[in-house]
Amino acid sequence: MTAVPRMSREVPHIPVEDFFGAPVRARAEISPDGTKIAYLAPWREQLNVWVESVDSDEEARCVTADDNRSVLTYHWTDDPRWLLYEQDGDGDEHWHVYRVDLENPDAEAVDLTPFPGVTAVGLEPIPARPGKALLHLNRRNPAEFDLYELDIPSGALTMLARNPGEVSGWMYTPDGALYAMVWTDRRDIELAQWDTEKGKLRTVTTFDGADYPLFVQPFQLTPDGTGVWFGSNRGSDLTRLARLDLATGEETEVDSHPDFDLDLRSAVFPTLPQPLICHRRTGELLGVRYLGGRQVIHPLDPDFAAVLENLVKLSDGDLAAVSSDVSGQRWVVSFTHDREPGVTYYYDHSTGESRLLFRPLPHLDPEALAPMTPVTVTARDGLELPSYLTLPLGAEPAGLPLVLLVHGGPWSLDSWGYHPLVQFLANRGYAVLQVNFRGSTGFGKEFLKAGIGELAGKMHDDLIDGVDWAVGEGYADRDRVAIFGGSYGGYAALVGVTFTPDVFAAAIDFCGPSNLVTFLRTVPEFARPHLINNWYLFVGDPDVPEQETDLLARSPISRVDEIRTPLMVVQGANDVRVVKAESDQIVDALRARGVDVTYLVKDNEGHMFTNPENNIDVCRESARFLARHLGGAAEPEQTEQPTPA
C-alpha cells in the first residue's frame, strides 16, 4: 500500500456550513498607493468589497452593496477614488462592470456597461493612459466582441476596433497599434496587426491551434509594447514562457522549468493565481509560476527574489495571490494550502515587518482537516496519471467508502490545495480520489492530446483505473464507490452509470451535459468560436453528420436504459453553458422508466454556484444521498426540506 501520512486524533463532525458558508474575509489586495487594503467579506449574507486602512485603526467600510449575489471580482484603479467590480445576473454570465466612488460613501455603484444581455470581458487598465481601461463587449453582435476604451471617471465608452467576424480577441499597444487573434480555416490561431483604415490584417505569427484548446495562455503585452510574453510549447512537450517580437514574429525563450508546465489554472478559473507576477507600476516581469505536485516560482528580478525569499517564510503553503504598491515595498499575499486555506499576510519589505491579516475560515481547525496526498495512478496502457488521495482522519485507511471526484473542463486539472468538497467528504468518512485523466491540462502537450477522441473512451478508462488502483491498494471497498463531478465531471458521472454501470454504487452529476449534440448546439453564441480546438477537436462537431452520430454514441442519454445506479442531479436554472434541458432530459427519461432520481434545481444559479446557501443545501443533500448508498456519516435532518424539481 502506498504510504500516506496519517494524523491520530479524535475528529469532530464539522458542520456543512463551516465548509461552504461565506469566509469571514477573502481575496485581499493592497491599493496602488499602499495605503488601503480591499477584501471580500459578508454583507447581508453575500460577499461584498470592503476597504480598510493599512496604517490606522479606523473601522473597515463596505463599499459595495449587493444583497442578491456575492461579488467575487474587483479591481483597484490608478486613481485611489475609483474601484471597479464585476457582477452578472443570477449566474447568466452577462457580466457588467460597476464603478464605486470611494470618496463618496453615500453614492451608489454606477453600472458602466448598462446594456441588457451584453457581456463585458477582458477588463484591463491602460498604464500609458491614466484613468482608462480596455474591455471587450458583444453589444453589437452576441457572437462578436468589439474592443472599447473605458474612461473610468466619466464612464464614456469609445469603440477602438469593430470585430470583422473572425477575431476572438484584441490587444492594444501603448502607441495605439491594434492586434487581433484570429481563428484560421485550418483551426490555427493567428496573431495579426490590424490596419484600422484599410480594415486589413498583417500576420505576425501563427500558433498550432491543437496545442491550445483554451487559447494561448498567458498572452500579455510587454510594457514597451514591442512584444508579447506568452506560453509556448513549440518544439517541446512542456509549456515555457517566451517573448514574441511584434515586428518580426521572432520567438525567444524567457524562462522554463525542466519538469513542469507553466501554471495555467487561471485560464479556467481567473480568481486563481496568474502565471506571471509583474511590477505594479512598470509592468516589468518579476516572476513566473510553474505547477507540478506543488507550485514553483522562478524570480526573474533580483529585488523580487529578495522579497520572495521572505514571503515564502510566512507559510508552508504555496504562494497564491500577490499584490504590492507601486513602490514594490508593501505586499499583501495569500497562500494555497490543503488544510490552511487562503491564509493572508501583510509584508513591508522596507522594514521587514509582517503580520497575519486573516484566516478566511478561522473556525476550521487545520488539525481536523485531512492531508491531500499526491499519488500516481498507472493507466492500463501505461500512461502515468498524476492524482490526489485524501483519506478521512480517525479511520483505518483500508476498505473505505470512496468518492471519485472528477474535475471539470475537461481542459483543467486537479491540484494540491484546500478543496471544501474534498474536506467535507473526508470529514464524513469517505476517501476521496482525484485523477488527472488524459486530456487534462498542465502535464505536457502529449498528455493533453492523448484525450483527443477519447471522451467516454480512454478518458473514462483512466477514471476506472483510478478506482481499481484505490481498491488494489486496499484503501477502497469495491462495493462502496461513488462518482461525483461538475460540468465535464458531471458528464463523467453520467458516463460512469451508463457505460460502466457495475462500477459505482452511487453517482452525483452537477451541471453535466447528458447529450453532447444538444449541449454543443446550445452553447452561448459568444463561446461558440472557441469550440473549434477543444470540443470540436476532441469529440466532434454536431453539424457534421458522421460526427453527430459519434457524439450521440458518446452521450449518456443514448444509454439511459443502462442506468441502475442511484443518481442525483444538480442544476442551475440560469446555466448558459450546460443548459437546464441537459439535466431535464436525463431525469425525464429515468422517471419515464419509473426510476427514482434525486433532482435539485436552483433558480438563482448558473454553471458555477455562488450563493453560500445553495452550496450548503446541495452538499447537505449530497451527503445524505451518499450515506444512503455508501454508508458514510449521516447528515442531520433539516426542519425544512428543499423542494425537489
XYZ file of C-alpha atoms in Angstrom:
645
model
C 0.000 0.000 0.000
C 1.303 3.458 -0.878
C 2.437 5.336 2.225
C 0.022 8.147 3.031
C 0.556 10.404 6.057
C -1.960 9.975 8.874
C -2.924 12.056 11.855
C -4.044 10.316 15.020
C -6.645 12.288 16.951
C -10.364 12.312 17.512
C -12.023 14.052 14.596
C -15.049 16.264 15.210
C -18.074 16.271 12.935
C -17.698 19.615 11.157
C -20.998 21.252 10.104
C -21.542 21.700 6.376
C -21.902 25.443 6.950
C -18.298 25.606 8.144
C -17.080 24.374 4.763
C -19.462 26.177 2.409
C -20.542 29.260 4.313
C -19.067 32.612 3.364
C -15.491 33.278 4.544
C -15.043 35.994 7.151
C -12.603 37.629 4.707
C -11.029 36.614 1.397
C -9.126 37.818 -1.676
C -7.320 40.811 -0.228
C -5.373 43.234 -2.417
C -3.372 46.317 -1.491
C -4.085 49.627 -3.229
C -1.509 51.010 -5.679
C -0.560 53.786 -3.250
C -0.114 51.263 -0.429
C -2.491 52.984 1.985
C -5.524 50.689 1.819
C -6.418 47.021 1.588
C -9.557 45.791 -0.149
C -11.037 42.366 0.519
C -14.271 40.405 0.284
C -16.427 39.870 3.369
C -20.110 39.229 4.046
C -22.687 41.996 3.959
C -26.323 40.913 4.252
C -25.201 37.290 3.751
C -23.431 37.974 0.439
C -19.752 38.687 -0.175
C -19.073 42.333 -0.907
C -15.975 44.508 -1.180
C -14.658 46.125 1.994
C -11.803 48.606 2.338
C -9.594 49.302 5.366
C -6.525 51.414 6.091
C -3.068 49.854 6.249
C -1.663 52.232 8.857
C -4.596 53.299 11.018
C -7.149 51.532 13.175
C -10.145 53.176 11.541
C -13.078 50.859 11.012
C -13.267 48.960 7.715
C -16.005 50.085 5.349
C -18.208 48.054 2.998
C -18.067 49.814 -0.377
C -20.375 47.623 -2.468
C -23.970 46.761 -1.651
C -25.157 43.620 -3.455
C -27.511 41.637 -1.221
C -28.630 39.305 -4.022
C -25.408 37.685 -5.222
C -21.836 37.668 -3.963
C -19.279 39.937 -5.607
C -16.225 37.846 -6.464
C -14.069 40.054 -8.711
C -12.929 43.622 -8.123
C -10.146 45.909 -9.384
C -8.232 48.828 -7.914
C -7.671 51.619 -10.441
C -4.747 54.030 -10.767
C -6.921 56.718 -9.112
C -7.500 55.980 -5.385
C -11.002 57.411 -5.740
C -12.352 54.671 -8.017
C -12.762 50.929 -7.532
C -14.345 48.643 -10.141
C -16.117 45.326 -9.706
C -17.856 42.782 -11.932
C -21.239 41.134 -11.485
C -23.674 39.072 -13.531
C -27.364 38.338 -13.028
C -28.007 35.149 -11.054
C -25.370 33.216 -12.974
C -26.400 34.225 -16.501
C -22.797 35.272 -17.375
C -23.906 38.645 -18.692
C -21.091 40.376 -16.838
C -21.319 44.100 -16.107
C -18.594 46.443 -14.854
C -19.536 48.693 -11.937
C -17.713 51.723 -10.521
C -17.562 52.632 -6.824
C -16.698 56.130 -5.590
C -14.530 55.596 -2.501
C -14.639 59.308 -1.671
C -18.430 59.366 -1.503
C -19.725 56.582 0.769
C -23.344 57.507 0.052
C -23.051 57.264 -3.731
C -24.498 54.159 -5.360
C -22.384 51.986 -7.620
C -22.578 53.001 -11.276
C -23.098 50.382 -13.985
C -20.540 51.336 -16.644
C -21.862 48.731 -19.112
C -25.652 49.115 -18.690
C -26.632 47.034 -21.698
C -29.162 44.198 -21.174
C -27.997 40.811 -22.393
C -24.456 42.064 -23.080
C -21.262 40.571 -21.640
C -18.204 42.626 -20.694
C -14.931 40.678 -20.574
C -11.189 41.291 -20.546
C -11.162 44.401 -18.361
C -7.596 45.727 -18.014
C -6.049 49.124 -17.284
C -4.066 51.092 -19.864
C -0.890 52.116 -17.992
C 0.054 54.668 -20.646
C -3.351 56.359 -20.329
C -4.259 57.003 -16.660
C -7.952 56.746 -15.930
C -8.552 54.493 -18.930
C -9.201 50.767 -19.271
C -9.805 48.316 -22.091
C -12.728 45.944 -22.255
C -14.486 43.738 -24.803
C -18.256 43.984 -25.368
C -20.588 41.898 -27.534
C -23.085 44.753 -27.579
C -23.367 44.901 -31.383
C -23.453 41.147 -32.017
C -23.730 38.440 -29.314
C -21.124 36.311 -31.131
C -18.578 39.108 -31.711
C -16.629 41.119 -29.171
C -15.580 44.637 -30.121
C -12.769 46.449 -28.329
C -13.625 49.539 -26.275
C -11.751 52.099 -24.258
C -13.450 52.975 -20.980
C -12.955 56.375 -19.379
C -13.360 55.429 -15.723
C -14.256 58.846 -14.210
C -16.913 59.707 -16.807
C -17.967 56.215 -17.823
C -17.602 57.092 -21.517
C -17.033 54.141 -23.874
C -15.168 54.569 -27.149
C -15.001 51.765 -29.705
C -11.394 51.153 -30.743
C -11.998 48.209 -33.063
C -15.085 46.665 -34.612
C -14.881 42.917 -34.909
C -14.998 41.895 -38.597
C -16.268 38.485 -37.577
C -13.253 36.222 -37.214
C -11.478 37.981 -34.324
C -11.547 36.192 -30.980
C -9.563 38.762 -29.009
C -7.874 42.150 -29.252
C -4.658 43.744 -27.988
C -3.884 47.478 -27.858
C -0.310 48.788 -27.554
C 0.787 51.997 -25.788
C 1.368 53.694 -29.161
C -2.134 52.838 -30.356
C -1.382 49.814 -32.557
C -4.079 47.132 -32.688
C -3.516 43.390 -32.875
C -6.105 40.666 -33.298
C -6.197 36.950 -32.502
C -7.940 35.158 -35.360
C -9.042 31.571 -35.960
C -7.864 30.369 -39.367
C -9.640 27.905 -41.666
C -7.072 25.291 -40.576
C -8.023 25.664 -36.894
C -4.822 27.533 -36.155
C -4.589 30.731 -34.123
C -3.164 33.709 -35.966
C -1.833 36.886 -34.396
C -2.164 39.768 -36.835
C -1.753 43.521 -36.768
C -4.967 45.350 -37.606
C -4.918 48.228 -40.063
C -7.857 50.325 -38.885
C -8.014 52.488 -42.017
C -7.791 49.644 -44.546
C -9.548 47.053 -42.416
C -6.833 44.521 -43.201
C -4.680 42.175 -41.150
C -0.906 41.653 -41.301
C 0.083 38.251 -39.958
C 2.709 38.326 -37.219
C 2.778 34.628 -36.343
C 0.604 31.522 -36.293
C 0.110 29.047 -33.442
C -0.923 25.414 -33.852
C -4.483 25.530 -32.532
C -4.417 21.883 -31.450
C -1.757 22.812 -28.873
C -4.014 25.421 -27.277
C -7.530 24.114 -26.534
C -8.183 27.084 -24.257
C -6.333 29.659 -26.358
C -2.748 30.869 -25.922
C -2.136 31.438 -22.207
C -0.660 33.640 -20.929
C -0.634 36.284 -23.672
C 0.483 39.575 -22.200
C 1.818 42.702 -23.838
C 5.284 43.768 -22.675
C 5.410 47.238 -21.058
C 7.142 48.825 -24.057
C 4.500 47.459 -26.431
C 7.038 45.834 -28.770
C 6.451 42.240 -27.742
C 4.242 39.718 -26.013
C 5.009 37.279 -23.208
C 3.215 34.034 -23.923
C 3.086 30.346 -23.081
C 4.889 28.427 -25.826
C 5.249 24.709 -26.454
C 6.710 24.930 -29.952
C 9.131 22.042 -30.365
C 8.660 20.834 -26.795
C 6.211 18.895 -24.692
C 6.148 21.351 -21.788
C 4.880 24.925 -21.905
C 7.518 27.564 -21.178
C 7.488 31.354 -21.127
C 8.596 33.016 -24.376
C 8.674 36.502 -25.859
C 7.230 37.243 -29.277
C 8.562 40.239 -31.214
C 5.543 42.014 -32.730
C 7.562 43.474 -35.594
C 9.354 40.323 -36.737
C 7.335 37.457 -35.257
C 10.542 36.076 -33.768
C 10.128 33.939 -30.634
C 12.750 33.800 -27.880
C 12.644 31.849 -24.624
C 12.329 33.888 -21.429
C 12.151 31.130 -18.822
C 11.305 27.447 -18.433
C 11.171 24.584 -15.962
C 12.732 21.205 -16.803
C 9.799 19.167 -15.459
C 6.721 21.381 -15.100
C 4.342 23.352 -17.308
C 3.580 26.989 -16.673
C 0.859 27.274 -14.034
C -2.174 27.989 -16.237
C -5.007 27.233 -13.798
C -6.254 30.819 -14.113
C -7.169 30.173 -17.766
C -10.257 28.358 -16.429
C -10.609 29.986 -13.021
C -9.462 33.638 -13.250
C -9.505 34.026 -9.467
C -6.614 31.539 -9.179
C -3.003 32.822 -9.321
C -1.850 34.249 -12.626
C 1.266 32.628 -14.166
C 3.139 35.946 -14.444
C 3.977 38.203 -11.496
C 4.589 41.765 -12.702
C 5.610 45.063 -11.158
C 2.574 47.148 -10.160
C 3.981 50.382 -11.620
C 6.269 49.414 -14.510
C 4.627 46.164 -15.614
C 8.051 44.517 -15.845
C 8.245 40.775 -15.265
C 9.170 39.815 -11.702
C 8.450 36.096 -11.522
C 6.943 33.081 -13.275
C 4.857 30.280 -11.773
C 5.124 26.585 -12.666
C 2.996 23.763 -11.327
C 3.816 20.167 -10.528
C 2.777 18.335 -7.375
C 3.385 21.728 -5.768
C 3.986 25.192 -7.188
C 7.427 26.560 -8.108
C 8.106 30.275 -8.652
C 11.133 31.435 -10.630
C 12.087 35.022 -9.652
C 13.389 36.922 -12.684
C 14.193 40.175 -10.886
C 16.811 40.410 -8.089
C 14.707 42.775 -5.974
C 11.702 40.463 -6.227
C 13.925 37.484 -5.397
C 14.721 39.150 -2.084
C 11.027 39.835 -1.467
C 10.060 36.286 -2.421
C 12.617 34.815 -0.031
C 10.801 36.494 2.851
C 7.267 35.911 1.577
C 7.637 32.125 1.394
C 8.712 32.057 5.049
C 5.247 33.206 6.105
C 3.553 29.860 5.380
C 4.403 26.296 4.397
C 1.755 26.554 1.682
C 2.209 27.719 -1.915
C 2.234 31.456 -2.573
C -1.092 32.323 -4.202
C -2.422 35.847 -4.775
C 0.202 38.607 -4.578
C -0.261 42.364 -4.781
C 2.055 45.254 -3.996
C 2.011 49.012 -4.016
C 3.651 50.842 -6.908
C 6.933 51.078 -4.970
C 7.158 47.290 -4.660
C 7.704 47.599 -0.896
C 4.296 46.879 0.638
C 2.770 43.493 -0.155
C -0.415 41.573 0.587
C -0.184 37.853 -0.155
C -2.219 34.714 0.405
C -1.309 31.037 0.344
C -2.657 27.826 -1.112
C -2.680 25.032 1.462
C -4.596 21.795 1.808
C -5.549 22.469 5.455
C -4.957 26.217 5.973
C -6.996 27.787 3.159
C -6.225 31.299 1.968
C -4.236 32.486 4.986
C -3.328 36.109 4.171
C -0.420 38.302 5.308
C 0.839 41.874 5.053
C 4.572 42.330 4.456
C 6.643 45.529 4.307
C 9.944 44.892 2.562
C 11.423 48.238 3.601
C 11.075 47.410 7.311
C 10.854 43.619 7.294
C 7.536 43.854 9.162
C 4.972 41.152 8.522
C 1.636 40.394 10.160
C -1.213 37.989 9.725
C -4.200 39.802 8.246
C -6.745 36.996 8.430
C -7.626 33.365 8.037
C -10.686 33.200 5.749
C -12.172 30.264 7.672
C -10.920 30.690 11.258
C -13.486 28.227 12.584
C -11.753 25.367 10.737
C -9.002 23.745 12.770
C -6.240 22.654 10.357
C -5.569 19.658 12.594
C -9.140 18.475 11.996
C -8.705 18.542 8.198
C -7.277 15.709 6.118
C -3.953 15.961 4.244
C -4.187 15.842 0.460
C -1.517 13.465 -0.813
C -0.119 13.302 -4.374
C -0.219 9.761 -5.779
C 0.359 8.306 -9.238
C -2.139 6.012 -10.930
C -0.837 3.972 -13.854
C -3.441 3.608 -16.589
C -3.981 0.260 -18.324
C -1.928 1.428 -21.313
C 0.954 2.564 -19.090
C 0.231 6.309 -19.023
C 1.006 7.795 -15.606
C -1.867 9.841 -14.187
C -0.967 12.468 -11.546
C -3.637 12.148 -8.867
C -4.515 13.097 -5.295
C -5.808 10.942 -2.454
C -7.430 12.332 0.678
C -8.177 9.884 3.474
C -10.537 10.554 6.375
C -8.884 11.198 9.706
C -9.631 8.912 12.598
C -10.327 5.881 10.399
C -8.223 2.899 9.424
C -7.119 3.617 5.811
C -8.491 0.332 4.492
C -11.758 -0.764 2.916
C -13.201 2.757 2.991
C -16.144 4.085 1.017
C -14.613 6.028 -1.881
C -15.769 9.092 -3.804
C -14.119 9.500 -7.204
C -14.244 13.269 -7.661
C -13.858 14.309 -11.311
C -12.736 17.796 -12.330
C -14.478 19.909 -14.968
C -13.257 21.232 -18.259
C -12.102 18.669 -19.210
C -9.280 21.124 -20.062
C -8.469 21.800 -16.452
C -6.726 19.896 -13.665
C -6.846 18.928 -10.032
C -4.031 20.404 -7.949
C -2.848 20.440 -4.354
C -4.690 22.772 -2.034
C -7.806 23.255 0.036
C -10.947 21.928 -1.621
C -14.047 22.360 0.563
C -15.901 19.461 -1.052
C -12.922 17.146 -0.585
C -12.604 18.072 3.083
C -16.361 17.837 3.628
C -16.458 14.332 2.178
C -13.382 13.232 4.127
C -14.962 14.532 7.320
C -17.982 12.351 6.558
C -15.747 9.271 6.386
C -15.045 8.973 2.659
C -11.748 8.509 0.921
C -11.587 10.969 -1.978
C -9.623 10.258 -5.160
C -8.999 12.925 -7.815
C -7.491 11.592 -11.039
C -5.970 13.857 -13.667
C -7.126 11.792 -16.630
C -5.595 12.180 -20.104
C -6.795 15.379 -21.739
C -6.211 17.341 -18.536
C -4.043 20.427 -18.903
C -0.793 21.157 -17.107
C 1.052 17.886 -17.715
C 2.523 18.491 -21.138
C 1.259 18.595 -24.689
C 1.408 14.817 -25.214
C -0.718 14.147 -22.114
C -3.248 16.747 -23.268
C -3.554 15.424 -26.813
C -3.909 11.851 -25.575
C -7.502 12.834 -24.831
C -8.425 13.605 -28.447
C -11.235 11.278 -29.499
C -11.354 9.658 -26.049
C -14.455 11.078 -24.343
C -16.330 8.056 -22.944
C -13.252 6.106 -24.081
C -9.754 6.186 -22.604
C -10.525 9.345 -20.625
C -13.145 7.326 -18.782
C -10.912 4.258 -18.611
C -8.429 6.402 -16.681
C -11.084 7.079 -14.048
C -11.941 3.397 -13.766
C -8.225 2.605 -13.493
C -8.104 5.071 -10.612
C -10.864 3.161 -8.832
C -9.061 -0.125 -9.481
C -5.864 1.393 -8.073
C -7.588 2.538 -4.866
C -9.199 -0.876 -4.411
C -5.987 -2.700 -5.243
C -4.000 -0.619 -2.745
C -6.554 -1.554 -0.113
C -7.905 1.930 0.526
C -11.350 1.460 -1.009
C -14.186 -1.016 -0.719
C -15.048 -2.170 -4.245
C -18.776 -2.238 -3.422
C -18.865 1.290 -1.980
C -17.584 3.607 -4.704
C -19.365 6.767 -5.923
C -18.539 9.094 -8.814
C -19.159 12.821 -8.335
C -18.347 15.690 -10.673
C -19.370 19.053 -12.069
C -19.533 20.253 -15.685
C -17.337 17.761 -17.582
C -17.117 15.920 -14.255
C -20.909 15.717 -14.284
C -20.764 14.237 -17.780
C -18.178 11.751 -16.470
C -20.540 10.790 -13.651
C -23.309 10.124 -16.190
C -20.882 8.150 -18.373
C -19.985 6.156 -15.275
C -23.567 4.996 -14.693
C -24.316 4.350 -18.389
C -21.064 2.964 -19.855
C -19.786 1.222 -16.690
C -22.927 0.734 -14.565
C -21.439 -2.039 -12.414
C -18.551 0.047 -11.055
C -20.402 2.630 -8.987
C -22.803 2.335 -6.071
C -23.938 5.964 -6.474
C -23.379 8.946 -8.751
C -23.824 12.728 -8.476
C -23.970 14.863 -11.613
C -23.566 18.613 -11.094
C -24.453 20.625 -14.237
C -23.141 17.949 -16.600
C -24.184 17.505 -20.252
C -26.189 14.352 -20.892
C -26.391 14.743 -24.681
C -23.253 16.060 -26.406
C -25.207 17.010 -29.526
C -27.752 19.225 -27.780
C -25.088 20.515 -25.398
C -22.908 21.803 -28.232
C -25.875 23.269 -30.075
C -26.929 25.320 -27.045
C -23.530 26.736 -26.064
C -23.892 30.548 -25.869
C -23.052 32.406 -29.056
C -20.091 34.242 -27.532
C -18.433 30.906 -26.646
C -19.008 29.047 -29.932
C -15.918 30.315 -31.815
C -13.768 28.846 -29.044
C -15.158 25.312 -29.510
C -13.027 24.675 -32.581
C -9.918 23.398 -30.798
C -11.497 21.843 -27.746
C -14.913 20.220 -28.081
C -14.933 20.027 -31.891
C -11.377 18.674 -31.990
C -11.635 16.287 -29.062
C -15.073 14.815 -29.735
C -16.758 16.302 -32.811
C -18.911 18.949 -34.481
C -22.663 18.222 -34.382
C -23.124 19.961 -37.753
C -21.057 17.222 -39.442
C -23.420 14.212 -39.803
C -20.924 11.424 -39.098
C -19.529 13.371 -36.144
C -23.029 13.993 -34.837
C -23.558 10.228 -34.827
C -20.362 9.703 -32.847
C -21.264 12.474 -30.419
C -24.576 10.809 -29.709
C -22.882 7.442 -29.231
C -20.649 9.016 -26.555
C -23.613 10.647 -24.830
C -25.122 9.180 -21.644
C -28.622 9.871 -22.989
C -28.034 7.197 -25.650
C -27.576 4.567 -22.922
C -30.080 5.769 -20.377
C -31.628 2.288 -20.208
C -28.358 1.028 -18.686
C -28.761 3.181 -15.577
C -29.395 1.153 -12.453
C -27.100 3.124 -10.149
C -28.720 5.585 -7.704
C -28.329 9.018 -9.292
C -28.502 12.577 -8.016
C -28.602 15.500 -10.459
C -27.963 19.146 -9.569
C -28.593 22.044 -11.953
C -28.549 25.835 -12.028
C -31.647 27.132 -13.804
C -29.679 30.011 -15.372
C -26.771 27.918 -16.632
C -25.895 29.123 -20.144
C -23.045 26.666 -20.718
C -24.837 23.441 -19.823
C -28.463 24.473 -20.054
C -31.132 23.031 -17.774
C -32.509 20.909 -20.633
C -29.368 18.744 -20.374
C -30.361 17.673 -16.884
C -34.088 17.629 -17.636
C -33.748 15.102 -20.438
C -31.809 12.532 -18.406
C -34.112 12.978 -15.390
C -37.256 12.783 -17.544
C -36.005 9.634 -19.277
C -35.370 7.931 -15.939
C -38.668 8.980 -14.444
C -40.447 7.713 -17.556
C -38.955 4.305 -16.732
C -40.164 4.616 -13.168
C -36.603 5.040 -11.880
C -36.208 7.260 -8.842
C -33.710 10.092 -9.304
C -32.919 12.929 -6.918
C -33.086 16.248 -8.790
C -32.196 19.621 -7.264
C -32.575 22.842 -9.283
C -31.509 26.249 -8.003
C -33.351 29.078 -9.728
C -30.784 31.773 -8.907
C -27.641 29.963 -10.063
C -25.763 29.374 -13.295
C -22.946 26.997 -14.172
C -20.906 27.754 -11.054
C -22.929 28.076 -7.857
C -22.090 31.274 -5.960
C -24.641 31.703 -3.189
C -23.464 30.020 0.034
C -26.956 28.876 0.999
C -27.263 26.939 -2.262
C -23.882 25.259 -1.915
C -24.726 24.339 1.676
C -28.060 22.878 0.612
C -26.596 20.876 -2.275
C -23.742 19.458 -0.215
C -26.028 18.570 2.677
C -28.284 16.651 0.299
C -25.261 15.056 -1.384
C -24.035 13.780 1.988
C -27.421 12.269 2.753
C -27.540 10.671 -0.684
C -24.058 9.170 -0.304
C -24.779 7.993 3.233
C -27.800 6.049 1.984
C -25.830 4.263 -0.713
C -22.234 4.135 0.565
C -22.700 4.187 4.319
C -20.795 7.329 5.257
C -21.737 9.580 8.166
C -25.375 10.602 8.111
C -26.242 14.286 7.827
C -28.658 15.746 10.401
C -32.150 16.370 9.103
C -33.321 19.933 8.453
C -36.518 21.430 9.786
C -37.373 22.480 6.217
C -36.518 20.145 3.363
C -35.534 21.528 -0.066
C -38.228 21.400 -2.692
C -37.304 18.814 -5.348
C -37.655 19.663 -9.015
